[in-house]
Short mmCIF file of C-alpha atoms in Angstrom, two decimals:
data_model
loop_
_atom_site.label_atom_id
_atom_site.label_comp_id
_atom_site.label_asym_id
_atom_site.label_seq_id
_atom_site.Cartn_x
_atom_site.Cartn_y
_atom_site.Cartn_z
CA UNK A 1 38.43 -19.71 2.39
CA UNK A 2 34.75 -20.90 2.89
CA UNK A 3 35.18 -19.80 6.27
CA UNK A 4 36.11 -16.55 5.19
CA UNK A 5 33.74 -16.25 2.76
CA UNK A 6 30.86 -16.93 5.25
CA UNK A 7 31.94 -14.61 7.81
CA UNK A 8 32.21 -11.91 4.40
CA UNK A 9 28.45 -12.64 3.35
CA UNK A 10 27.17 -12.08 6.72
CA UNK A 11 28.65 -8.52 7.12
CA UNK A 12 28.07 -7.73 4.41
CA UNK A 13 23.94 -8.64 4.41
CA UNK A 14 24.18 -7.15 8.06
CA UNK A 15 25.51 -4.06 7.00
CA UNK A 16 23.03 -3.91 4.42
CA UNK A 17 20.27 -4.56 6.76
CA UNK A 18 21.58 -2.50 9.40
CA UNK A 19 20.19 0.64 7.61
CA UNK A 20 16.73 -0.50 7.23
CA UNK A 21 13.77 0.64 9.37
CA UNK A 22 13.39 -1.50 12.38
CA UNK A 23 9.71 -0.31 12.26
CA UNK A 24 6.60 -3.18 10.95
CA UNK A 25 4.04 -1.80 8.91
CA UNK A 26 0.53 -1.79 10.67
CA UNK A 27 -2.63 -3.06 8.63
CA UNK A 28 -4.53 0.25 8.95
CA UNK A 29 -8.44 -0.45 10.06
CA UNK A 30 -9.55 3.07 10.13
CA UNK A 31 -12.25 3.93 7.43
CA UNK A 32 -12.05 7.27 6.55
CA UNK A 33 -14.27 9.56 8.58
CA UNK A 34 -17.22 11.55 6.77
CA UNK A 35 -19.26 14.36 8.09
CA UNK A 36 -22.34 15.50 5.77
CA UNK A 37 -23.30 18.91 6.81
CA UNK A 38 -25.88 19.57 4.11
CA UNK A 39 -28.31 18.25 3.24
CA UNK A 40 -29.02 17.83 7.02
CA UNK A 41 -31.57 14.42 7.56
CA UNK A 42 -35.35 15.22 6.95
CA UNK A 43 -34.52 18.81 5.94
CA UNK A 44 -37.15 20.38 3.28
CA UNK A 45 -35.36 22.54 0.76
CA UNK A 46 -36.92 24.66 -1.94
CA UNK A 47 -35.97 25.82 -4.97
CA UNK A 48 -33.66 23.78 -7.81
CA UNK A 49 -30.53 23.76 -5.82
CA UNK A 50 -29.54 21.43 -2.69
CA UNK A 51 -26.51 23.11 -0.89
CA UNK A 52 -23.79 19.89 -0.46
CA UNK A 53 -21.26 20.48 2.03
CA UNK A 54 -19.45 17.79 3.99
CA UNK A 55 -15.68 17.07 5.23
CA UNK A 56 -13.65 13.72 5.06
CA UNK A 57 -10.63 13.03 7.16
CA UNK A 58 -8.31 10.13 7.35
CA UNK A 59 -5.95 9.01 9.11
CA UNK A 60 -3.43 7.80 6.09
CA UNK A 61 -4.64 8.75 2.91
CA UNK A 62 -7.67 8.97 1.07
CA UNK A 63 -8.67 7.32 -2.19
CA UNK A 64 -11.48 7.60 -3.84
CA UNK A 65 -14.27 9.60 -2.88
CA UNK A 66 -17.44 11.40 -3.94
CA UNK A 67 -21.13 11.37 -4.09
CA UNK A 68 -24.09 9.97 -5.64
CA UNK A 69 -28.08 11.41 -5.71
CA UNK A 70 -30.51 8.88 -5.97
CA UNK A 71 -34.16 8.54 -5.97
CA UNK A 72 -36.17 7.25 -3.47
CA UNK A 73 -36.53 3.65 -5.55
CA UNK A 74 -32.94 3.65 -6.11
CA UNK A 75 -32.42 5.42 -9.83
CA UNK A 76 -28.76 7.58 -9.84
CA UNK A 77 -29.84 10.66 -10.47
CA UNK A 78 -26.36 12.63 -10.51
CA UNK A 79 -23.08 11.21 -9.06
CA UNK A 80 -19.66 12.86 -8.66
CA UNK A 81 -16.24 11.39 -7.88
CA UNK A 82 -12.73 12.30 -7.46
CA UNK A 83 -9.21 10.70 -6.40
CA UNK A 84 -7.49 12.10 -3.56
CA UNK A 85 -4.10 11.66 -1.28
CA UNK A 86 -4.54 14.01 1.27
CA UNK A 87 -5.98 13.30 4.63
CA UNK A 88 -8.90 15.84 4.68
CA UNK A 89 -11.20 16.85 2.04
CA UNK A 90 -13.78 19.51 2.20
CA UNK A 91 -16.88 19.64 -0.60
CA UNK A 92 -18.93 23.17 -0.43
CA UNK A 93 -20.97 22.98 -3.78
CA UNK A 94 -24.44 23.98 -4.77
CA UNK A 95 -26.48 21.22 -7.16
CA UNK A 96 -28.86 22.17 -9.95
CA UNK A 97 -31.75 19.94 -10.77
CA UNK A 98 -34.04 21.89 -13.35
CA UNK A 99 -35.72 19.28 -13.89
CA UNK A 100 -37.91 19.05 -10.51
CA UNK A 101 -41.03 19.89 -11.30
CA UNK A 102 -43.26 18.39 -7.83
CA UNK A 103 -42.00 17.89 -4.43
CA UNK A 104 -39.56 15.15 -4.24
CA UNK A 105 -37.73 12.61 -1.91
CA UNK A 106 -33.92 12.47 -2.78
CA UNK A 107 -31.11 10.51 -1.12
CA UNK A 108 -27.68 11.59 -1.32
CA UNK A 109 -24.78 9.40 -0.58
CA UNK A 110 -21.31 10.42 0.23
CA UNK A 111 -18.48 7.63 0.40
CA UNK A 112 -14.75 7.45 0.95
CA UNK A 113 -12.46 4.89 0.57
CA UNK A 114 -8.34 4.91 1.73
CA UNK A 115 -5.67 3.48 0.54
CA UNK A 116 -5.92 0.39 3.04
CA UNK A 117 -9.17 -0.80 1.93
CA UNK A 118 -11.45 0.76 4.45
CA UNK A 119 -14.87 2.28 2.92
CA UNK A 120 -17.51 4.62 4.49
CA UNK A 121 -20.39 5.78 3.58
CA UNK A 122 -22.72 8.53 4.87
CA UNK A 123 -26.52 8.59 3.82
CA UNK A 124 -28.73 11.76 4.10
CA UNK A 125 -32.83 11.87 2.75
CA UNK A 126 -34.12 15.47 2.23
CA UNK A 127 -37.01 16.63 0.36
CA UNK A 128 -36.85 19.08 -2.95
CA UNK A 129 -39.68 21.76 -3.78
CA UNK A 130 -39.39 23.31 -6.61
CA UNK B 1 15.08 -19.28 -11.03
CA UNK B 2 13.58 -16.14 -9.88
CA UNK B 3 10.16 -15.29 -11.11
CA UNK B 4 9.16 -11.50 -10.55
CA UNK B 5 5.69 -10.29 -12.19
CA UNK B 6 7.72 -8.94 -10.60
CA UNK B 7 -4.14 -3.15 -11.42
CA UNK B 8 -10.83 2.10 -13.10
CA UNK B 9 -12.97 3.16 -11.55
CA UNK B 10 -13.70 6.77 -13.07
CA UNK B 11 -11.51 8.43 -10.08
CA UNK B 12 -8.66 6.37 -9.57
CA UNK B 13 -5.71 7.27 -10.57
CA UNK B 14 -3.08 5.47 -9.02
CA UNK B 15 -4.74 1.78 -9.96
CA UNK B 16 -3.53 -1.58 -9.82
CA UNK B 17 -0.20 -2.24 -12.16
CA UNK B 18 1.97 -5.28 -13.02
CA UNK B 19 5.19 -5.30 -10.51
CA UNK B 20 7.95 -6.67 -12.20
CA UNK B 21 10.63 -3.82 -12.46
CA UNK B 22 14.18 -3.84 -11.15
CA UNK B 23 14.51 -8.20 -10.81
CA UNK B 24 16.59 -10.54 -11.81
CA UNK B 25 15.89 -14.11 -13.34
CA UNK B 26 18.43 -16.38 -12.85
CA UNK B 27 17.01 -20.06 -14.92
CA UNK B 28 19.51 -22.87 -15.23
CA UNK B 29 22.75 -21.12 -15.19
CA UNK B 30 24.78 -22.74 -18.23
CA UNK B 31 28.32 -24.64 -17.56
CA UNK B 32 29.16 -23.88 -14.72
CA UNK B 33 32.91 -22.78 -14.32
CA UNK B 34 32.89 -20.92 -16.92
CA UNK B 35 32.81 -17.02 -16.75
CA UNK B 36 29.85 -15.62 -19.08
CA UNK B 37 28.67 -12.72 -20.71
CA UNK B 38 25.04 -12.95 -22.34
CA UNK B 39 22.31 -10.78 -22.99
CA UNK B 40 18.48 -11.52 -22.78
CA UNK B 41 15.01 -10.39 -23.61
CA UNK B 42 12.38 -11.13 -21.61
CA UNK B 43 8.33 -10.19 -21.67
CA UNK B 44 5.36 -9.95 -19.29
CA UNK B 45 2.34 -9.29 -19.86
CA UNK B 46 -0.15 -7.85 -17.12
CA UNK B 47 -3.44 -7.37 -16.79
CA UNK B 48 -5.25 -4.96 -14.21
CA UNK B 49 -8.76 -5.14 -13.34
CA UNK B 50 -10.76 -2.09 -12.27
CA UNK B 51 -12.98 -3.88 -9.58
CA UNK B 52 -15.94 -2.24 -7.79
CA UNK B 53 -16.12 1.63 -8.05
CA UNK B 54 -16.99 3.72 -5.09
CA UNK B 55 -20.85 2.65 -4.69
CA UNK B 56 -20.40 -1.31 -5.60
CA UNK B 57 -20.79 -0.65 -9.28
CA UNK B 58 -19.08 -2.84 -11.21
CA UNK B 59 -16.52 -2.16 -13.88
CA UNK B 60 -15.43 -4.53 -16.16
CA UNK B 61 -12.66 -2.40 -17.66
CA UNK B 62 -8.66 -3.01 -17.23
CA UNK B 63 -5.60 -1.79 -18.01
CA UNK B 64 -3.43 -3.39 -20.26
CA UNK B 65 0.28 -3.85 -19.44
CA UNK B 66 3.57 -5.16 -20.82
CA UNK B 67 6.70 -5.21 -19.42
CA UNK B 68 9.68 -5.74 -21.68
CA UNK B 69 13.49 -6.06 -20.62
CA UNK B 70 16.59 -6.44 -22.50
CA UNK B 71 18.88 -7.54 -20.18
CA UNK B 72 23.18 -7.51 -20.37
CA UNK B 73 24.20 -10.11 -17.69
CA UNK B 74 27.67 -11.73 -16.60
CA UNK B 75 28.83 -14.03 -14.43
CA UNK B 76 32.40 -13.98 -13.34
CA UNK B 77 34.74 -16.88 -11.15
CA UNK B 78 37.32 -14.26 -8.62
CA UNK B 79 37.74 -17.97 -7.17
CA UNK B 80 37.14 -21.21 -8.31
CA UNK B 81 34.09 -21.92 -5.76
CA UNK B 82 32.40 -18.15 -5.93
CA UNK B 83 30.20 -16.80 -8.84
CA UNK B 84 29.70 -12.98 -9.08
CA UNK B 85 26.80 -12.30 -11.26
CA UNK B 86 25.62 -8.99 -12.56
CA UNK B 87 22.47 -8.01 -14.79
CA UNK B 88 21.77 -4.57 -16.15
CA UNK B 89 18.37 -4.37 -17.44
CA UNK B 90 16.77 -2.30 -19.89
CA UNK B 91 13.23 -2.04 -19.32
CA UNK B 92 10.28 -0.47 -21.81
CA UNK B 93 7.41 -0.69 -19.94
CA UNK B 94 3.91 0.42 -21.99
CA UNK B 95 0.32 0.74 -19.89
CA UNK B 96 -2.75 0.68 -22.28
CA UNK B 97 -5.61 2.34 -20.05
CA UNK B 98 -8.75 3.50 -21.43
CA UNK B 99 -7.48 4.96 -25.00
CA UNK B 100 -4.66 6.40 -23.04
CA UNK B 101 -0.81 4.89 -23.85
CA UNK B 102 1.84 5.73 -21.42
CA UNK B 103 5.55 4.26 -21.88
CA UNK B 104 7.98 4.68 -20.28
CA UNK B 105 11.66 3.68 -21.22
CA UNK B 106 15.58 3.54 -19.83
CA UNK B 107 17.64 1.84 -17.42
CA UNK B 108 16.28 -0.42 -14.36
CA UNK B 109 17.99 -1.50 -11.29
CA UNK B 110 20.89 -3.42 -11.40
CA UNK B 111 21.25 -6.50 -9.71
CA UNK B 112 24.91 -7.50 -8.36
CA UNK B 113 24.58 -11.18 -6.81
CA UNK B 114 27.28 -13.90 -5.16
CA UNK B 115 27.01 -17.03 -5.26
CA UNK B 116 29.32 -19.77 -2.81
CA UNK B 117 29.85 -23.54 -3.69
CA UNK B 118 28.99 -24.87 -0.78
CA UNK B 119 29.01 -28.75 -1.62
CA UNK B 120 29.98 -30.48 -4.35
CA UNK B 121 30.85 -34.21 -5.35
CA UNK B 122 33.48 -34.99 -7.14
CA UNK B 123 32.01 -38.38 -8.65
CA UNK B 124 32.62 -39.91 -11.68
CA UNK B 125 30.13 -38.29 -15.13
CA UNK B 126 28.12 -41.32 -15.31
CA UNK B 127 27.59 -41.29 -11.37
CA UNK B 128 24.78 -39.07 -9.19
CA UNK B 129 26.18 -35.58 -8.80
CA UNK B 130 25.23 -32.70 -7.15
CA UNK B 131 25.87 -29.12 -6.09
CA UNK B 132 24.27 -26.89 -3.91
CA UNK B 133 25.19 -23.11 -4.07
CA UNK B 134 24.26 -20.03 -1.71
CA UNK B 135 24.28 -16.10 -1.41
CA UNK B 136 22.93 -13.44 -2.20
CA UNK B 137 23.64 -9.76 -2.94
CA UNK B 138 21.78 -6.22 -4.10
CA UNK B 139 19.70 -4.57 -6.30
CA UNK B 140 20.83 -1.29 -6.97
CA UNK B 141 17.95 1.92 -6.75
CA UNK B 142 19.57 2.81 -10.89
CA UNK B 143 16.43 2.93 -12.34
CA UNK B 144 13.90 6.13 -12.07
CA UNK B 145 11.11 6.17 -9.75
CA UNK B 146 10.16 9.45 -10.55
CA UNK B 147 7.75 8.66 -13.23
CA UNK B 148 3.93 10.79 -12.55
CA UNK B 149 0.95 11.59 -14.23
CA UNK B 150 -0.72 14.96 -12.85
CA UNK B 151 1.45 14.59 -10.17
CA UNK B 152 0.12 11.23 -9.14
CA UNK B 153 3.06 8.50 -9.05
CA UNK B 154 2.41 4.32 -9.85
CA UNK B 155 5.18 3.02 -7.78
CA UNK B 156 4.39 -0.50 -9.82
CA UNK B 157 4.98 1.72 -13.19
CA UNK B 158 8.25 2.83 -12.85
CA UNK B 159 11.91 1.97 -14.19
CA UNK B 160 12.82 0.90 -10.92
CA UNK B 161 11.87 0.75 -7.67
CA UNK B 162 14.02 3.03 -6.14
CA UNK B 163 15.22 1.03 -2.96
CA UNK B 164 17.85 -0.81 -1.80
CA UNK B 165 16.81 -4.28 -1.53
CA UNK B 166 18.71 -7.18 -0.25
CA UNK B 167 18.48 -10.90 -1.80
CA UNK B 168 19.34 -14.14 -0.10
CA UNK B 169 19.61 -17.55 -2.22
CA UNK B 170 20.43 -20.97 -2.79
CA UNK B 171 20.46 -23.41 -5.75
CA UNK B 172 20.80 -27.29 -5.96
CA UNK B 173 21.54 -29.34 -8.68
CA UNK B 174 21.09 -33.30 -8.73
CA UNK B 175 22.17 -34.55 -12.10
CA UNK B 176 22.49 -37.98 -12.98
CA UNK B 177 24.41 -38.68 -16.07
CA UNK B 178 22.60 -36.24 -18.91
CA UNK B 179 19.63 -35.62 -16.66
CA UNK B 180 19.23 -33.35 -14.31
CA UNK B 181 16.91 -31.07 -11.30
CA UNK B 182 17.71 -27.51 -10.87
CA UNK B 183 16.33 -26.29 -7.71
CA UNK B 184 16.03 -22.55 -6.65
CA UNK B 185 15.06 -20.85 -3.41
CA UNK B 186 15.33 -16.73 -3.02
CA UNK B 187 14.04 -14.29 -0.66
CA UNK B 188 14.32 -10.60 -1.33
CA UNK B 189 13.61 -8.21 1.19
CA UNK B 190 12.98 -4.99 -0.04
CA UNK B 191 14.05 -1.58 1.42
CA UNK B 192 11.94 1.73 1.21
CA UNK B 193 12.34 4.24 -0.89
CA UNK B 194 12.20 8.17 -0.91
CA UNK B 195 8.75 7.90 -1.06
CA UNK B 196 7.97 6.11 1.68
CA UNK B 197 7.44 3.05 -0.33
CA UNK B 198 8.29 -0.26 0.03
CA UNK B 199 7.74 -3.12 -1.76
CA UNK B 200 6.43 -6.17 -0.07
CA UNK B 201 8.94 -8.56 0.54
CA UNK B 202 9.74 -11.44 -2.21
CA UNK B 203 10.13 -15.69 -1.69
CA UNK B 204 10.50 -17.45 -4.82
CA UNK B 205 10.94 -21.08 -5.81
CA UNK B 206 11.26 -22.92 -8.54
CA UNK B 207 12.36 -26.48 -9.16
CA UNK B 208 13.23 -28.00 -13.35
CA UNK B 209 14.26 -31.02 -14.54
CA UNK B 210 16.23 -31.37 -18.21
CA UNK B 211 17.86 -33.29 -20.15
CA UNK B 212 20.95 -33.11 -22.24
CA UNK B 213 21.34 -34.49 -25.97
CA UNK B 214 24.48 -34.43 -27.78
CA UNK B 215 24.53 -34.17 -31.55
CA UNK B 216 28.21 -33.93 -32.85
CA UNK B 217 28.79 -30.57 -31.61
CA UNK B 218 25.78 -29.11 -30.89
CA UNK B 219 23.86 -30.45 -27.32
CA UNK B 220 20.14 -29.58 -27.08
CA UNK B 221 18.91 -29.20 -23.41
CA UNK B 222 15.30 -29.39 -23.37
CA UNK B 223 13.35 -28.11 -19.46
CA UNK B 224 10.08 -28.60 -18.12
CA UNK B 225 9.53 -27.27 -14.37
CA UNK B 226 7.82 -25.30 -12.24
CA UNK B 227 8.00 -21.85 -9.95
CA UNK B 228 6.21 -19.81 -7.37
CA UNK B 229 6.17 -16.28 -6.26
CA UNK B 230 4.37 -14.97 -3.06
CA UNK B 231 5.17 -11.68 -2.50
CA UNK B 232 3.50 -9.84 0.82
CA UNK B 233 1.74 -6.40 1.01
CA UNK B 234 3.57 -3.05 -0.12
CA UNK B 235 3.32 -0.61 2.44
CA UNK B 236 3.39 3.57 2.45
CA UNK B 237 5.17 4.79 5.31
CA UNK B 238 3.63 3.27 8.13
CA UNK B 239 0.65 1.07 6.55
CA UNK B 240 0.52 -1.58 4.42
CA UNK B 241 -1.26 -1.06 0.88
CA UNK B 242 -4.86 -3.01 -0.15
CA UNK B 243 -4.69 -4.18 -3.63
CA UNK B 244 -0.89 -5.20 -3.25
CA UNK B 245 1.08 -8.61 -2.83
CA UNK B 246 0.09 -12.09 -3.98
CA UNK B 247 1.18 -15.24 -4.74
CA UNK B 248 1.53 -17.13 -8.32
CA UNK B 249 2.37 -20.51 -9.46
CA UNK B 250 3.71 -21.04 -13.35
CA UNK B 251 4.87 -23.44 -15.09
CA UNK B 252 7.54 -23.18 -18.01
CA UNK B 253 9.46 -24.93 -20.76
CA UNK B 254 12.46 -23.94 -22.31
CA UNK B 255 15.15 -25.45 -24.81
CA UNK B 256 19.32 -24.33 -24.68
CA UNK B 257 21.26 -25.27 -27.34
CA UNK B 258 25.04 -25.25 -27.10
CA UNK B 259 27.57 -25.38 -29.81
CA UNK B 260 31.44 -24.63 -28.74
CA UNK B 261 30.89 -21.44 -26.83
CA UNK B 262 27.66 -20.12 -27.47
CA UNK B 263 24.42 -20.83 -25.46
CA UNK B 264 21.11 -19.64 -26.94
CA UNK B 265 17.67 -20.23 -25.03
CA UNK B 266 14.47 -19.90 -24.77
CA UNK B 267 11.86 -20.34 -21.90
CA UNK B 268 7.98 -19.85 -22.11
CA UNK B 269 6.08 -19.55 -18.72
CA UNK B 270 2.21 -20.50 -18.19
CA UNK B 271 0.21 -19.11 -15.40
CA UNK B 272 -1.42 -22.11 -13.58
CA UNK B 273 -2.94 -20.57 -10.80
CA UNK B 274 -2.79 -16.96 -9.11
CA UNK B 275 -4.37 -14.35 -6.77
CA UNK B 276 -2.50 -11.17 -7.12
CA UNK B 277 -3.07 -7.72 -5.73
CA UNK B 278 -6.40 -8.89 -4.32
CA UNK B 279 -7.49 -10.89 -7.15
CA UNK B 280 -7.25 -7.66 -9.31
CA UNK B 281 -4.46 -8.19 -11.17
CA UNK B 282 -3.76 -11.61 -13.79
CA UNK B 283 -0.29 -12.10 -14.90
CA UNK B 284 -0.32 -13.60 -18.40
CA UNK B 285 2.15 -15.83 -20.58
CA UNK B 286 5.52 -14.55 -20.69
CA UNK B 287 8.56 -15.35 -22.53
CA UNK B 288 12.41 -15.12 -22.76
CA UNK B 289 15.40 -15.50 -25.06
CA UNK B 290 18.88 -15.22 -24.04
CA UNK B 291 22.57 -15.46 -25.87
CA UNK B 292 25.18 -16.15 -24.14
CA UNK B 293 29.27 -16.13 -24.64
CA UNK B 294 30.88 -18.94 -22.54
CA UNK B 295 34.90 -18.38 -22.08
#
């Protein structure tokens, strides 16, 4: 009976395990890739608006993303994020600021992160006159 | 004894969550060689950090969770030296998340397990005895998976896990006269479901020492022990998932009292020291009371 019984358990947790993937999960060390097409580095915009365009891709899936304005000394101006599970995104948006009154020095960020723990980040400066 | 426990930033949506859905929790099985029908209520209580947001800002917020399960179990002799068990959990699971309540209720995945006598002495009851048992069996993908907010799905939030997962285990049992160790190793490895998803694989041990007092015809059986969990990393299809896996130690105490056939218990579990999910996610006290029919 025991002997029986052993020979039983192991079929049966072989035929159980027969059907799994023979595959390992991989520990995925590629950050997200970001391309900022506008603002473009140094460029000197006029007007209220700054064009922001730029495209992510991943090679599993994305996670958060988005984008933050800041001042020269550091002071979040305007930020934006969203949550995502596709492998590309693609931002085409025109931002506002009313407020600008003298020529200005902005820095925009854009930053992804995946599902995997992987972060980039993509910096831009550009100068605003109204 | 099996412990399962079983996690915003402004854009995240599919955060950090308390994984306890779809296990079973085995404890000191009462007098043995006797079949058993029972039924037990168990809770757990997460909670789920938000961490960093997307530019290092930090966000003190979390996410409230509690996992409750009323569970019908059995356990059933075909043969005098192997144990069948079964559990068929009900599970009402409720995530508190900013203002926002989401619940979600039914059946979980049952758990079908078999358990061998593999040694046993056959010593005298005021001599050292012991037993050691092995096996293992299923848990069954019966509970939903399906459950989504604007189309994003929590695989920790969900009735079940919807896989197939295999278990493997063992218990011992020294007991000398009316005290006694209880000692229990399992390892669960989980299968993927139609997702993609798979839940890191599960080793849990736990080791408690009681004690047996007789009063006329009622015996008390007070329990004091310990248990660990270390699960590894989930992964989606082909990756494994940040924010996932862990390891937790607790420690518990729990009284039985029998009187003729009836077993009622009760076990309370303290965290003593964790790192879940990346340090984002703190299990909390949990609890569990059971009634069982011994025939």
């Amino acid at each position: 009976m025991k002997k029986d019984f052993i020979l039983f358990f192991f079929a049966f947790m072989g035929m159980a395990c027969a059907n799994e993937e023979t595959t390992q999960p991989r520990i995925d060390l590629e950050a997200p890739v970001i391309s900022l097409l506008s603002p473009s580095e140094n460029a000197s915009l006029t007007g209220n608006t700054i064009p922001i365009s730029f495209a992510i891709s991943e090679n599993d899936e994305l996670h958060n993303l988005g984008w933050v304005l800041t001042s020269t000394d550091g002071v979040t101006l305007r930020q934006w994020q969203t949550h995502e599970h596709s492998r590309q995104f693609i931002a085409d948006t025109v931002l506002v600021l009313p407020e600008v009154q003298l020529a200005t020095t902005f820095r925009l960020s854009v930053a992804a992160t995946d599902h995997n723990g992987n972060r980039s980040e993509v910096t831009t400066s550009f100068i605003l006159t109204p | 004894m099996a412990f399962l426990w079983s996690f915003m930033n402004p854009a995240s949506a599919c955060d950090v969550c308390g994984c306890g859905i779809g296990g079973y929790y085995l404890g000191i099985l009462p007098q043995y060689q006797k079949h058993l029908v029972g039924i037990r209520y168990r809770q757990q209580q997460f909670r789920s950090y938000f961490g960093q947001g997307l530019f290092g800002e930090e966000q003190n917020g979390y996410a409230s969770e509690t996992f409750r399960t009323t569970e019908l179990w059995g356990r059933f002799y075909p043969h005098p030296r192997v144990q069948v068990v079964a559990f068929v959990p009900l599970q009402h699971l409720t995530r508190e998340n900013n203002g926002v309540n989401e619940t979600l209720s039914g059946m979980g995945d049952i758990t079908l397990l078999a358990l061998y006598e593999v040694a046993r002495t056959n010593q005298p009851q005021n001599a050292l005895q012991h037993k050691l048992l092995a096996g293992g069996g299923f848990k069954l993908p019966t509970g939903k998976s399906s459950y989504s907010v604007d189309g994003e799905s929590n695989p920790n939030f969900q009735l079940g896990t919807g896989s197939w997962d295999v278990s493997f285990q063992a218990v011992y049992i020294l007991r000398y006269r009316m005290m006694g160790l209880n000692t229990d190793v399992s390892y669960r490895m989980n299968g993927t479901n139609e997702n993609d998803y798979r839940f890191g694989d599960r080793y849990n041990f736990s080791v408690t020492a009681f004690h047996v007092f007789e009063s006329g015809k009622i015996a008390f059986m007070p329990a004091v022990g310990i248990a660990s969990e270390w699960a590894k990393k989930d992964a989606s299809g082909e990756f494994y998932r940040s924010q996932t896996g862990g390891k937790a130690t607790l420690s518990h105490v729990g009284l039985d009292v029998y009187r003729q056939q009836w077993n009622l218990g009760f076990s309370w579990q303290h965290p003593i020291r964790q790192n879940l999910a990346d340090e984002l996610l703190s299990v909390n006290e949990r609890f569990q009371v059971q009634l069982n029919f011994l025939f």
